[in-house]
Coordinates of C-alpha atoms in Angstrom, one line a residue:
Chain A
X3 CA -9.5 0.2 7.9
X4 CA -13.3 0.9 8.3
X5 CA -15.3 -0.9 5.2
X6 CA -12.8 -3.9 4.4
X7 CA -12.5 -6.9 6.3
X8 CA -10.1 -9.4 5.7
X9 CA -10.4 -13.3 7.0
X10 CA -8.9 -14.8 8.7
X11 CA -6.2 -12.6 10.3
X12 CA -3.6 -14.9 11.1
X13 CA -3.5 -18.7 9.6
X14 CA -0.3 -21.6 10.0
X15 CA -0.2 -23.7 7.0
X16 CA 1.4 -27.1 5.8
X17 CA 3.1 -26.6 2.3
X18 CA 1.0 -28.3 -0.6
X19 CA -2.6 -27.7 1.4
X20 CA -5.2 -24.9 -0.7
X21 CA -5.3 -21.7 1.2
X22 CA -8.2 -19.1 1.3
X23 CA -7.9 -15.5 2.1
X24 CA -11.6 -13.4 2.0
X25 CA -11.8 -9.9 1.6
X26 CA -14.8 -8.0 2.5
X27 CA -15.9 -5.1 1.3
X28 CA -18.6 -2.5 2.4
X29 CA -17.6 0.6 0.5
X30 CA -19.0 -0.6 -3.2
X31 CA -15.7 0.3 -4.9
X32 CA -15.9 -1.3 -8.0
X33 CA -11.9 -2.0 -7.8
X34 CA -10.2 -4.2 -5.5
X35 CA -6.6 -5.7 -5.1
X36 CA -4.4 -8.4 -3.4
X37 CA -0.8 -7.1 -2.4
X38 CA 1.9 -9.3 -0.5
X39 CA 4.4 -7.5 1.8
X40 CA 7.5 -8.7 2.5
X41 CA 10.6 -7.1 4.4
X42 CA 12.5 -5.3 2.1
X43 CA 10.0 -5.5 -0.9
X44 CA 7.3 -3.2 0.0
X45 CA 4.3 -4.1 -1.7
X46 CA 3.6 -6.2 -4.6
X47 CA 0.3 -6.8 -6.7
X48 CA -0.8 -10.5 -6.7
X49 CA -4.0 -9.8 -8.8
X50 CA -6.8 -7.2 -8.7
X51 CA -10.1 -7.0 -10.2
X52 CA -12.3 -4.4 -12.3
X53 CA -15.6 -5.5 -11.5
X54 CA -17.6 -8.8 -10.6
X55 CA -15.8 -11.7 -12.2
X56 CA -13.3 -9.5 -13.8
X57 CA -9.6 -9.8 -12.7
X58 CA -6.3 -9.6 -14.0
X59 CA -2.9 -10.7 -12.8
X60 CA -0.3 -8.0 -11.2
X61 CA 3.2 -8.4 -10.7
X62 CA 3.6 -11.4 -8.6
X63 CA 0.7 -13.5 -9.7
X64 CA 2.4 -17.1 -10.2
X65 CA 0.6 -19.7 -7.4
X66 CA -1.9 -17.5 -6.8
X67 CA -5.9 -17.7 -8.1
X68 CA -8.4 -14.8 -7.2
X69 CA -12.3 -14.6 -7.9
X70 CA -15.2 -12.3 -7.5
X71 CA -18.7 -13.7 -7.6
X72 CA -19.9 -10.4 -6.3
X73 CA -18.8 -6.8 -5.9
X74 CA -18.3 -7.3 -1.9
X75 CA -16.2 -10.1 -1.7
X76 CA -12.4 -10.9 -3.2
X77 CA -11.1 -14.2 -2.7
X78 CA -7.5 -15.0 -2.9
X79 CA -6.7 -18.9 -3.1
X80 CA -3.4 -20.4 -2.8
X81 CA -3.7 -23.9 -4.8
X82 CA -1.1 -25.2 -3.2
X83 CA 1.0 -23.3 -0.7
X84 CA 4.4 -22.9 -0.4
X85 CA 6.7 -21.8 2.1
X86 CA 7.7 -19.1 -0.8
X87 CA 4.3 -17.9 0.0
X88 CA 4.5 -17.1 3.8
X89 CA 3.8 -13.2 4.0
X90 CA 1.3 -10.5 5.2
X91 CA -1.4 -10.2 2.5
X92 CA -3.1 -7.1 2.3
X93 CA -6.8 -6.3 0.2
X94 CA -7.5 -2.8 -1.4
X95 CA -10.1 -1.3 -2.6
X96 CA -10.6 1.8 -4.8
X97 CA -12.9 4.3 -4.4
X98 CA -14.2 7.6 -2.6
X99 CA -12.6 7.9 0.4
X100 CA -14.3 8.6 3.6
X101 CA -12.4 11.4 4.9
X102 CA -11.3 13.0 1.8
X103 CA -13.9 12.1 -0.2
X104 CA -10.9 11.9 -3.4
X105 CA -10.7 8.6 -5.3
X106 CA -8.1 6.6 -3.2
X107 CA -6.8 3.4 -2.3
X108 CA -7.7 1.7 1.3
X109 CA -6.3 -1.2 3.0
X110 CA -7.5 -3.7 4.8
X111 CA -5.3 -4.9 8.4
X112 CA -3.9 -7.8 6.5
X113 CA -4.0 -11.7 7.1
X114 CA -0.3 -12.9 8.3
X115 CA 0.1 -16.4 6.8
X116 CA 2.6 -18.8 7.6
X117 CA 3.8 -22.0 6.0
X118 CA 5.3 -24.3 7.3
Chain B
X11 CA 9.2 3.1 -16.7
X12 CA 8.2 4.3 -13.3
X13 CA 10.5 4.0 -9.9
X14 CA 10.9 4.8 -6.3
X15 CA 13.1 4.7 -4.2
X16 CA 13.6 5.5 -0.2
X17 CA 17.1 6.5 0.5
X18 CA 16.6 5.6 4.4
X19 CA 15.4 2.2 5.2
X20 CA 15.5 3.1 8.9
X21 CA 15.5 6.7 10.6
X22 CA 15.7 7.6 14.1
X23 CA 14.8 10.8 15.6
X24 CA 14.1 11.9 19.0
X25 CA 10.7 13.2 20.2
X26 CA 10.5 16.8 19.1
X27 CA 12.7 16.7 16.7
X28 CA 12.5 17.0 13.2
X29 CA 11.4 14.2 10.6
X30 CA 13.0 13.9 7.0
X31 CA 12.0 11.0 4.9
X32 CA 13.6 10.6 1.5
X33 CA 12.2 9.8 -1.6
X34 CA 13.3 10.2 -4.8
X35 CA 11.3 8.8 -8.2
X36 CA 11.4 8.3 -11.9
X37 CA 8.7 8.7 -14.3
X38 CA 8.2 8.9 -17.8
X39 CA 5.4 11.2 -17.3
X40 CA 4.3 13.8 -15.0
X41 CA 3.7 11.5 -11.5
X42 CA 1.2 11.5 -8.9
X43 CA 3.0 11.0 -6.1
X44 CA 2.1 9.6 -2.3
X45 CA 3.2 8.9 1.3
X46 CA 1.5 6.0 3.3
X47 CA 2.2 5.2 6.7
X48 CA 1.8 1.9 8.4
X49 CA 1.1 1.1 12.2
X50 CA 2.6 -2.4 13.1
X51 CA -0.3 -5.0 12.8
X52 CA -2.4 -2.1 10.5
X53 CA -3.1 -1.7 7.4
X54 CA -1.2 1.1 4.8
X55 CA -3.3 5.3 6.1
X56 CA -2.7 7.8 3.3
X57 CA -1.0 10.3 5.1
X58 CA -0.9 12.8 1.6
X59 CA -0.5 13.1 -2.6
X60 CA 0.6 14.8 -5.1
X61 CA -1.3 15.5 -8.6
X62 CA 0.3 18.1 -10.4
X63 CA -1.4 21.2 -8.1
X64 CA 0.4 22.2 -5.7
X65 CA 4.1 21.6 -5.2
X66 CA 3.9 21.8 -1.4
X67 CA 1.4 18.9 -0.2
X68 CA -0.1 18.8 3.2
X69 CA -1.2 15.6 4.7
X70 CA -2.3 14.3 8.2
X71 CA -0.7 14.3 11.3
X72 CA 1.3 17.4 10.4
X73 CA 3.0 16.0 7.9
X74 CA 3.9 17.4 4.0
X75 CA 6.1 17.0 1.2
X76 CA 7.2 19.1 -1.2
X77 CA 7.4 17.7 -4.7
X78 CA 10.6 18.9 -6.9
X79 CA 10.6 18.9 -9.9
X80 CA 14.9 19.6 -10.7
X81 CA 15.7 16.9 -8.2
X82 CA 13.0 14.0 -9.0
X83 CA 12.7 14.3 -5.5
X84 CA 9.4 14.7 -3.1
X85 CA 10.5 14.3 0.6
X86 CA 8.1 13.7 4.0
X87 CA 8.8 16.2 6.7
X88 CA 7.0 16.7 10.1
X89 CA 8.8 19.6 12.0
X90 CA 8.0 17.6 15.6
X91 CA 8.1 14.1 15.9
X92 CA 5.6 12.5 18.3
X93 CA 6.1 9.0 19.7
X94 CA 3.0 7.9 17.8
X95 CA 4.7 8.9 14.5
X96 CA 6.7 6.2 15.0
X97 CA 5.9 3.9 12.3
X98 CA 6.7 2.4 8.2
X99 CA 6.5 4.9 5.8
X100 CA 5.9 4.4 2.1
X101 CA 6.6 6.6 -0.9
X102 CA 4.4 5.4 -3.9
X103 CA 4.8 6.8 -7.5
X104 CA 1.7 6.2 -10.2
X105 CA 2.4 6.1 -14.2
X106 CA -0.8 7.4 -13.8
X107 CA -2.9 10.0 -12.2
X108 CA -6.2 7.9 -11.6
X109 CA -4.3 6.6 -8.5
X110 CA -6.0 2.6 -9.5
X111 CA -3.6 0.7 -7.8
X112 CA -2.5 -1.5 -11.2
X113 CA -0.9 1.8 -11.6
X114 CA 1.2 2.1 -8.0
X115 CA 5.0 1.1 -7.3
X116 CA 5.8 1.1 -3.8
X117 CA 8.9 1.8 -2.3
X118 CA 10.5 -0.5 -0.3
X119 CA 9.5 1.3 2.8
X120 CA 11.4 3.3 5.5
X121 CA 11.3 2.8 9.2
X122 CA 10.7 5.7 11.5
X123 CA 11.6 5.1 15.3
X124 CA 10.6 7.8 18.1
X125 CA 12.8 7.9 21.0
X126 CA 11.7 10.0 23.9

């Protein structure tokens, strides 16, 4: 998980309040992603992005807003939550891996968000 | 289009033992292939991929795959299971072989437990 932080870790919601999640990158991968993991589901793309201020919607985007002001840091906002929404969110980035030094994909721990 | 799927959702083996996790895929195309494990409360390790070289891939931890062709198939084996493999393990196909992770469909995961 070195080089992505994710914020918070753990957060308990009310339905209908705006949610933040902030990912933090210090690899300068140019791509990053939000994925939601639910049992039975695996992983499912919310929205990634190409570059600063360039995103796109993935699989499961609906309720979901993202932006990137600069390459570092991925917001994911939830206008309005829903209990719908209670999952373990999980950033991405893409890039030259430490280790292997191939282009791959790295996660971040994930943030746990409930609501109630 | 491009599927996964783990024939296992759950898999228990005793320490020393051998692992087999089951994958099997569809793809239009020729696939890249991967296995990702996740630590509860982590975030998703590449344990190994596949990209059209070699058939027989080997990854961390002692772990490979072989990637078959005939049988749309490409497997995780470990012939030792530690207690620390224990773990959820993810096969992940790509329509494409740039690995950017618009491009990945997860599996919906498979559950090793480690029993000493």
């Amino acid at each position: 998980d070195a080089g992505i932080t994710q914020s918070p870790r753990h957060k308990v919601t009310e339905t209908g309040t705006p949610v933040t999640l902030r990912c933090h990158q210090t690899e300068n991968h140019r791509y990053m992603y939000w994925y939601r993991q639910d049992p039975g589901h695996g992983l499912r793309l919310i929205h990634y992005s190409y570059g600063v201020k360039d995103t796109d919607k993935g699989e499961v985007s609906d309720g979901y807003s993202v932006s990137r002001s600069k390459t570092e840091d991925f917001l994911l906002t939830l206008e309005s939550a829903t209990s719908s929404q209670t999952s373990v969110y999980f950033c991405a980035t893409f890039g030259q891996g430490m280790s292997s030094g191939a282009n791959v994909l790295t996660f971040g721990a994930g943030s746990r968000l409930t609501v109630l | 289009a491009q599927s996964v799927t783990q024939l296992d959702s759950h898999v228990s083996v005793s320490e020393g033992t051998p692992v087999l996790l089951r994958c099997n895929y569809s793809s239009s195309y020729s696939p890249s292939l991967f296995w990702y494990v996740q630590h509860p409360n982590k975030g998703l390790q590449l344990l190994l991929k596949y990209t059209s070289a070699a058939t027989l891939v080997k990854g961390i931890n002692g772990f490979e795959a072989e990637f078959k062709k005939s049988e749309t198939s490409f497997h995780l084996t470990k012939p030792s299971a530690h207690m620390s493999d224990a773990a959820e393990y993810f096969c992940v196909v790509s329509r494409i072989s740039n690995q950017a992770g618009t491009a990945l469909i997860f599996g919906k995961g498979t559950t090793l437990s480690v029993s000493s």
